[in-house]
């Protein structure tokens, strides 16, 4: 585990050096093909870096932060699009925006800076639930496999939210500005469109909109007209998301893709497209109540996740492996601390 931690540190040192090149060299080039060519080696390098680590938690963080988010942000950077354009005057600011899953919040005059106490209580409850799930994994052999899959699904959500919250807290402490929340209580979603577009993993949503959704929508507007232009754009977003999840699953398992997770997102893309069509043609008064539609949406997410999203990870032991590696990693970090 100590060697893995050293490899992780080396990977991020190399990533920081690469982003220095982006800041000092590529940012001076005109937008378009020349900047894209200058950044192509960085795209490839960031896809390679997670392969140098084998510990699941460290692989997951590196793959998500660099291979997905950083590469997509740099792709937007090639065409002078936010969040990296215009380039921040501070190199440290540029590196943090590029490599961390953060998005600065736009300030408004009515913005309330106080943190609702309910958020802190919910955060503490989620930490307790996560600890309970870790404990229950000791009895996995006595629990029905579908229950184990549900436990793993809840675990992924809480772990991802905690990791992104820590990244946001660090950015807030370093830069002094507010960060957009990464999750917005997805269990309160009123529809699939609400779940994916406004509540779940919002940093990914904010990156996929300018890189995938807007370009496809511009093209489809010419072909289908403005009324239906969003449909192929929505589907395209889910296809790209599925392929990126497939890549991350490969980093975690190191086995050939089964394409289950890609089909999970294709299925959800079709479902969201159908939902948008229904909203366009069915009057408001004839639609399901938001409580009913929300329950159906969450049920659909849960059932399809157990069917297509989680089995590949559980089948390759990523769920159990990651818990043991988290424990070893925490013990190692505690041993390195001077207090």
Tab-separated table of C-alpha atoms in Angstrom:
chain	number	residue	atom	x	y	z
A	1	UNK	CA	0.000	0.000	0.000
A	2	UNK	CA	2.900	2.372	0.711
A	3	UNK	CA	4.187	1.868	-2.849
A	4	UNK	CA	0.702	2.561	-4.162
A	5	UNK	CA	0.547	5.833	-2.247
A	6	UNK	CA	3.931	6.806	-3.681
A	7	UNK	CA	2.680	5.959	-7.190
A	8	UNK	CA	-0.425	8.057	-6.571
A	9	UNK	CA	1.710	11.028	-5.530
A	10	UNK	CA	3.938	10.592	-8.608
A	11	UNK	CA	0.888	10.477	-10.860
A	12	UNK	CA	-0.417	13.751	-9.499
A	13	UNK	CA	2.983	15.412	-9.687
A	14	UNK	CA	3.116	14.441	-13.368
A	15	UNK	CA	-0.446	15.724	-13.825
A	16	UNK	CA	0.484	19.065	-12.267
A	17	UNK	CA	3.546	19.355	-14.538
A	18	UNK	CA	1.298	18.604	-17.526
A	19	UNK	CA	-1.147	21.310	-16.484
A	20	UNK	CA	1.747	23.773	-16.118
A	21	UNK	CA	2.500	23.100	-19.782
A	22	UNK	CA	-1.170	23.778	-20.602
A	23	UNK	CA	-1.052	27.053	-18.682
A	24	UNK	CA	2.262	28.396	-19.954
A	25	UNK	CA	2.381	27.013	-23.516
A	26	UNK	CA	-1.013	25.931	-24.841
A	27	UNK	CA	-2.852	28.954	-23.449
A	28	UNK	CA	-0.714	31.208	-25.671
A	29	UNK	CA	-1.897	29.489	-28.859
A	30	UNK	CA	-4.988	30.589	-30.802
A	31	UNK	CA	-8.140	28.602	-30.189
A	32	UNK	CA	-8.985	25.743	-32.465
A	33	UNK	CA	-6.869	23.150	-34.213
A	34	UNK	CA	-3.437	24.388	-33.080
A	35	UNK	CA	-4.365	24.415	-29.414
A	36	UNK	CA	-6.086	21.037	-29.835
A	37	UNK	CA	-2.928	19.530	-31.363
A	38	UNK	CA	-0.803	20.960	-28.546
A	39	UNK	CA	-3.066	19.347	-25.929
A	40	UNK	CA	-3.519	15.951	-27.617
A	41	UNK	CA	-0.467	14.441	-25.824
A	42	UNK	CA	-1.972	15.586	-22.510
A	43	UNK	CA	-5.296	13.919	-23.329
A	44	UNK	CA	-3.489	10.630	-24.037
A	45	UNK	CA	-1.257	10.973	-20.968
A	46	UNK	CA	-4.229	11.568	-18.663
A	47	UNK	CA	-5.891	8.440	-20.091
A	48	UNK	CA	-2.717	6.462	-19.326
A	49	UNK	CA	-2.052	7.677	-15.768
A	50	UNK	CA	-4.771	5.620	-13.966
A	51	UNK	CA	-3.202	2.445	-15.398
A	52	UNK	CA	-0.124	3.026	-13.219
A	53	UNK	CA	-2.198	2.581	-10.028
A	54	UNK	CA	-4.005	-0.563	-8.891
A	55	UNK	CA	-5.683	0.453	-5.612
A	56	UNK	CA	-9.398	0.930	-6.330
A	57	UNK	CA	-10.018	4.170	-4.351
A	58	UNK	CA	-6.932	5.869	-5.820
A	59	UNK	CA	-7.668	4.587	-9.329
A	60	UNK	CA	-11.263	5.826	-9.130
A	61	UNK	CA	-10.250	9.310	-7.997
A	62	UNK	CA	-7.504	9.632	-10.622
A	63	UNK	CA	-9.637	8.306	-13.470
A	64	UNK	CA	-12.611	10.503	-12.632
A	65	UNK	CA	-10.620	13.680	-11.943
A	66	UNK	CA	-8.047	13.417	-14.771
A	67	UNK	CA	-9.177	10.994	-17.486
A	68	UNK	CA	-12.721	12.346	-17.534
A	69	UNK	CA	-13.166	15.787	-16.005
A	70	UNK	CA	-9.736	17.288	-16.705
A	71	UNK	CA	-9.691	16.008	-20.288
A	72	UNK	CA	-13.158	17.399	-20.981
A	73	UNK	CA	-12.249	20.756	-19.400
A	74	UNK	CA	-9.088	20.914	-21.518
A	75	UNK	CA	-11.144	20.065	-24.615
A	76	UNK	CA	-13.302	23.119	-23.879
A	77	UNK	CA	-10.102	25.078	-23.220
A	78	UNK	CA	-9.032	24.340	-26.815
A	79	UNK	CA	-11.962	26.447	-28.013
A	80	UNK	CA	-11.713	29.162	-25.331
A	81	UNK	CA	-14.710	27.879	-23.388
A	82	UNK	CA	-15.153	27.967	-19.576
A	83	UNK	CA	-14.206	26.916	-16.968
A	84	UNK	CA	-10.530	27.311	-17.970
A	85	UNK	CA	-11.054	30.195	-20.388
A	86	UNK	CA	-10.148	32.912	-20.012
A	87	UNK	CA	-7.181	31.345	-18.162
A	88	UNK	CA	-6.953	32.393	-14.504
A	89	UNK	CA	-4.003	34.678	-13.798
A	90	UNK	CA	-2.911	32.336	-11.012
A	91	UNK	CA	-1.276	29.008	-12.021
A	92	UNK	CA	-2.452	27.302	-8.832
A	93	UNK	CA	-6.009	28.419	-9.566
A	94	UNK	CA	-5.771	27.009	-13.110
A	95	UNK	CA	-4.439	23.645	-11.912
A	96	UNK	CA	-7.158	23.343	-9.273
A	97	UNK	CA	-9.982	24.210	-11.671
A	98	UNK	CA	-8.621	21.766	-14.240
A	99	UNK	CA	-7.942	18.801	-11.962
A	100	UNK	CA	-10.563	19.024	-9.229
A	101	UNK	CA	-14.319	18.403	-9.596
A	102	UNK	CA	-15.261	21.978	-8.752
A	103	UNK	CA	-17.249	24.751	-10.367
A	104	UNK	CA	-17.223	28.269	-8.851
A	105	UNK	CA	-20.684	29.466	-7.914
A	106	UNK	CA	-21.943	32.608	-9.591
A	107	UNK	CA	-22.531	35.225	-6.917
A	108	UNK	CA	-25.925	36.927	-6.731
A	109	UNK	CA	-26.970	39.846	-4.523
A	110	UNK	CA	-29.515	37.709	-2.703
A	111	UNK	CA	-27.094	34.823	-2.111
A	112	UNK	CA	-27.312	33.557	1.432
A	113	UNK	CA	-23.863	32.620	2.692
A	114	UNK	CA	-25.054	30.792	5.764
A	115	UNK	CA	-25.068	27.023	5.606
A	116	UNK	CA	-28.412	25.482	6.475
A	117	UNK	CA	-28.091	23.303	9.581
A	118	UNK	CA	-30.131	20.585	7.849
A	119	UNK	CA	-27.257	20.079	5.395
A	120	UNK	CA	-24.802	19.388	8.218
A	121	UNK	CA	-27.221	16.966	9.867
A	122	UNK	CA	-27.798	15.121	6.574
A	123	UNK	CA	-24.052	14.944	5.997
A	124	UNK	CA	-23.504	13.391	9.429
A	125	UNK	CA	-26.316	10.888	8.822
A	126	UNK	CA	-24.731	9.845	5.520
A	127	UNK	CA	-21.366	9.291	7.229
A	128	UNK	CA	-23.068	7.061	9.811
A	129	UNK	CA	-24.881	5.122	7.077
A	130	UNK	CA	-21.577	4.606	5.268
A	131	UNK	CA	-19.939	3.278	8.443
A	132	UNK	CA	-22.892	0.917	8.940
A	133	UNK	CA	-22.598	-0.344	5.364
A	134	UNK	CA	-18.887	-1.046	5.859
A	135	UNK	CA	-19.761	-3.052	8.975
A	136	UNK	CA	-22.498	-5.009	7.164
A	137	UNK	CA	-20.027	-6.097	4.495
A	138	UNK	CA	-18.469	-8.394	7.113
A	139	UNK	CA	-21.658	-10.462	6.863
A	140	UNK	CA	-21.966	-10.297	3.072
A	141	UNK	CA	-22.044	-14.084	2.699
A	142	UNK	CA	-25.267	-14.184	4.755
A	143	UNK	CA	-27.042	-11.437	2.821
A	144	UNK	CA	-29.045	-11.900	-0.391
A	145	UNK	CA	-27.062	-10.822	-3.444
A	146	UNK	CA	-29.657	-8.230	-4.504
A	147	UNK	CA	-29.469	-6.624	-1.055
A	148	UNK	CA	-25.686	-6.532	-1.407
A	149	UNK	CA	-26.093	-4.740	-4.735
A	150	UNK	CA	-28.422	-2.175	-3.156
A	151	UNK	CA	-25.922	-1.670	-0.315
A	152	UNK	CA	-23.165	-1.135	-2.860
A	153	UNK	CA	-25.325	1.347	-4.794
A	154	UNK	CA	-25.953	3.435	-1.655
A	155	UNK	CA	-22.264	3.166	-0.785
A	156	UNK	CA	-21.165	4.506	-4.169
A	157	UNK	CA	-23.502	7.486	-3.835
A	158	UNK	CA	-22.339	8.410	-0.332
A	159	UNK	CA	-18.650	7.865	-1.075
A	160	UNK	CA	-18.838	9.940	-4.247
A	161	UNK	CA	-20.679	12.729	-2.471
A	162	UNK	CA	-18.141	12.744	0.375
A	163	UNK	CA	-15.156	12.811	-2.007
A	164	UNK	CA	-16.618	15.663	-4.032
A	165	UNK	CA	-17.580	17.537	-0.860
A	166	UNK	CA	-13.999	17.293	0.425
A	167	UNK	CA	-12.674	18.599	-2.914
A	168	UNK	CA	-15.139	21.489	-2.765
A	169	UNK	CA	-14.193	22.299	0.830
A	170	UNK	CA	-10.488	22.394	-0.072
A	171	UNK	CA	-11.166	24.692	-3.027
A	172	UNK	CA	-13.313	26.958	-0.856
A	173	UNK	CA	-10.558	27.147	1.761
A	174	UNK	CA	-7.828	27.845	-0.818
A	175	UNK	CA	-9.619	30.384	-3.015
A	176	UNK	CA	-12.257	31.837	-0.743
A	177	UNK	CA	-15.119	31.459	-3.198
A	178	UNK	CA	-18.247	29.365	-3.015
A	179	UNK	CA	-18.425	26.125	-4.990
A	180	UNK	CA	-21.483	24.797	-6.784
A	181	UNK	CA	-22.859	21.757	-4.915
A	182	UNK	CA	-21.985	18.442	-6.543
A	183	UNK	CA	-25.248	16.763	-5.495
A	184	UNK	CA	-28.649	18.259	-4.862
A	185	UNK	CA	-30.509	15.653	-2.797
A	186	UNK	CA	-31.097	13.190	-5.674
A	187	UNK	CA	-33.492	11.139	-3.530
A	188	UNK	CA	-35.953	14.071	-3.843
A	189	UNK	CA	-36.015	13.933	-7.659
A	190	UNK	CA	-39.438	14.333	-9.277
A	191	UNK	CA	-38.508	12.714	-12.608
A	192	UNK	CA	-35.601	11.132	-14.466
A	193	UNK	CA	-34.877	14.451	-16.151
A	194	UNK	CA	-34.789	16.136	-12.744
A	195	UNK	CA	-32.577	13.376	-11.304
A	196	UNK	CA	-29.919	13.436	-14.038
A	197	UNK	CA	-30.058	17.092	-15.015
A	198	UNK	CA	-30.461	18.929	-11.714
A	199	UNK	CA	-29.592	16.608	-8.835
A	200	UNK	CA	-27.052	13.841	-9.576
A	201	UNK	CA	-23.279	14.519	-9.930
A	202	UNK	CA	-23.780	18.065	-11.171
A	203	UNK	CA	-20.118	18.670	-12.027
A	204	UNK	CA	-20.404	16.003	-14.751
A	205	UNK	CA	-23.646	17.563	-15.975
A	206	UNK	CA	-21.986	20.979	-16.204
A	207	UNK	CA	-19.141	19.503	-18.288
A	208	UNK	CA	-21.268	17.350	-20.602
A	209	UNK	CA	-23.582	20.242	-21.516
A	210	UNK	CA	-20.964	22.343	-23.385
A	211	UNK	CA	-18.917	19.381	-24.679
A	212	UNK	CA	-21.753	17.142	-25.928
A	213	UNK	CA	-25.259	18.557	-25.467
A	214	UNK	CA	-24.866	22.034	-26.993
A	215	UNK	CA	-22.905	20.949	-30.118
A	216	UNK	CA	-25.376	18.140	-30.927
A	217	UNK	CA	-28.326	20.427	-30.280
A	218	UNK	CA	-26.962	23.047	-32.690
A	219	UNK	CA	-26.670	20.413	-35.417
A	220	UNK	CA	-30.048	18.800	-34.720
A	221	UNK	CA	-31.792	22.196	-34.703
A	222	UNK	CA	-31.027	22.501	-38.404
A	223	UNK	CA	-32.334	18.994	-39.077
A	224	UNK	CA	-35.294	18.652	-36.700
A	225	UNK	CA	-36.202	22.202	-35.739
A	226	UNK	CA	-35.980	23.780	-32.299
A	227	UNK	CA	-38.927	21.844	-30.803
A	228	UNK	CA	-37.248	18.432	-31.030
A	229	UNK	CA	-33.589	19.429	-31.239
A	230	UNK	CA	-32.914	18.530	-27.617
A	231	UNK	CA	-33.823	14.852	-28.067
A	232	UNK	CA	-30.710	13.623	-29.945
A	233	UNK	CA	-28.595	15.919	-27.759
A	234	UNK	CA	-29.946	14.318	-24.583
A	235	UNK	CA	-29.370	10.835	-25.968
A	236	UNK	CA	-25.840	11.760	-27.044
A	237	UNK	CA	-25.006	12.923	-23.521
A	238	UNK	CA	-26.064	9.570	-22.076
A	239	UNK	CA	-24.060	7.623	-24.675
A	240	UNK	CA	-20.895	9.600	-23.907
A	241	UNK	CA	-21.500	9.236	-20.177
A	242	UNK	CA	-21.898	5.486	-20.616
A	243	UNK	CA	-18.628	5.197	-22.526
A	244	UNK	CA	-16.750	7.211	-19.896
A	245	UNK	CA	-18.179	5.044	-17.123
A	246	UNK	CA	-17.119	1.995	-19.118
A	247	UNK	CA	-13.588	3.388	-19.207
A	248	UNK	CA	-13.569	4.000	-15.454
A	249	UNK	CA	-14.897	0.484	-14.838
A	250	UNK	CA	-12.009	-0.850	-16.920
A	251	UNK	CA	-9.525	1.075	-14.788
A	252	UNK	CA	-11.120	-0.415	-11.657
A	253	UNK	CA	-11.452	-4.030	-12.821
A	254	UNK	CA	-8.762	-4.382	-15.553
A	255	UNK	CA	-10.999	-6.822	-17.422
A	256	UNK	CA	-12.507	-6.533	-20.904
A	257	UNK	CA	-15.650	-4.361	-21.047
A	258	UNK	CA	-18.989	-6.145	-20.834
A	259	UNK	CA	-20.836	-2.968	-21.951
A	260	UNK	CA	-23.445	-3.416	-19.219
A	261	UNK	CA	-22.847	0.067	-17.842
A	262	UNK	CA	-23.015	1.565	-21.348
A	263	UNK	CA	-26.399	-0.089	-21.857
A	264	UNK	CA	-27.479	1.284	-18.485
A	265	UNK	CA	-26.919	4.830	-19.736
A	266	UNK	CA	-28.380	4.121	-23.181
A	267	UNK	CA	-31.518	2.815	-21.482
A	268	UNK	CA	-31.717	5.930	-19.316
A	269	UNK	CA	-31.092	8.116	-22.349
A	270	UNK	CA	-34.063	6.539	-24.114
A	271	UNK	CA	-36.188	6.902	-20.971
A	272	UNK	CA	-35.322	10.590	-20.493
A	273	UNK	CA	-35.985	11.298	-24.174
A	274	UNK	CA	-39.384	9.606	-23.841
A	275	UNK	CA	-40.075	11.631	-20.703
A	276	UNK	CA	-39.250	14.900	-22.499
A	277	UNK	CA	-41.540	13.949	-25.402
A	278	UNK	CA	-44.394	13.209	-22.982
A	279	UNK	CA	-43.875	16.577	-21.257
A	280	UNK	CA	-44.052	18.334	-24.611
A	281	UNK	CA	-47.279	16.679	-25.796
A	282	UNK	CA	-49.201	16.004	-22.564
A	283	UNK	CA	-50.808	18.978	-20.767
A	284	UNK	CA	-49.653	19.694	-17.196
A	285	UNK	CA	-53.003	18.810	-15.660
A	286	UNK	CA	-52.887	15.301	-17.157
A	287	UNK	CA	-49.421	14.421	-15.825
A	288	UNK	CA	-48.637	12.306	-12.778
A	289	UNK	CA	-48.194	14.056	-9.443
A	290	UNK	CA	-44.547	14.854	-8.744
A	291	UNK	CA	-44.509	12.496	-5.752
A	292	UNK	CA	-45.654	9.590	-7.925
A	293	UNK	CA	-43.380	10.416	-10.855
A	294	UNK	CA	-40.457	10.878	-8.464
A	295	UNK	CA	-41.028	7.488	-6.840
A	296	UNK	CA	-41.248	5.833	-10.259
A	297	UNK	CA	-38.044	7.573	-11.409
A	298	UNK	CA	-36.073	6.508	-8.325
A	299	UNK	CA	-37.429	2.981	-8.615
A	300	UNK	CA	-36.333	2.868	-12.252
A	301	UNK	CA	-32.844	4.085	-11.316
A	302	UNK	CA	-32.540	1.507	-8.517
A	303	UNK	CA	-33.783	-1.464	-10.553
A	304	UNK	CA	-31.655	-0.691	-13.613
A	305	UNK	CA	-28.599	-0.013	-11.431
A	306	UNK	CA	-28.927	-3.446	-9.790
A	307	UNK	CA	-29.504	-4.997	-13.228
A	308	UNK	CA	-26.832	-3.257	-15.337
A	309	UNK	CA	-24.675	-0.738	-13.436
A	310	UNK	CA	-23.371	-2.637	-10.404
A	311	UNK	CA	-22.953	-6.332	-11.368
A	312	UNK	CA	-19.655	-5.829	-13.205
A	313	UNK	CA	-18.063	-4.217	-10.144
A	314	UNK	CA	-19.422	-6.806	-7.713
A	315	UNK	CA	-18.534	-9.677	-10.042
A	316	UNK	CA	-14.898	-8.543	-10.029
A	317	UNK	CA	-14.808	-7.993	-6.260
A	318	UNK	CA	-14.377	-4.219	-6.460
A	319	UNK	CA	-16.876	-3.710	-3.620
A	320	UNK	CA	-15.000	-5.855	-1.095
A	321	UNK	CA	-11.572	-4.907	-2.399
A	322	UNK	CA	-12.222	-1.186	-2.077
A	323	UNK	CA	-13.326	-1.489	1.570
A	324	UNK	CA	-10.117	-3.317	2.524
A	325	UNK	CA	-8.012	-0.844	0.563
A	326	UNK	CA	-9.775	2.136	2.164
A	327	UNK	CA	-8.944	0.693	5.581
A	328	UNK	CA	-5.286	0.080	4.719
A	329	UNK	CA	-4.992	3.514	3.141
A	330	UNK	CA	-6.411	5.248	6.204
A	331	UNK	CA	-4.063	3.292	8.495
A	332	UNK	CA	-1.085	4.271	6.336
A	333	UNK	CA	-2.054	7.950	6.317
A	334	UNK	CA	-2.534	7.910	10.099
A	335	UNK	CA	0.932	6.379	10.465
A	336	UNK	CA	2.471	9.140	8.356
A	337	UNK	CA	0.850	11.948	10.343
A	338	UNK	CA	3.036	13.515	13.065
A	339	UNK	CA	0.157	13.659	15.576
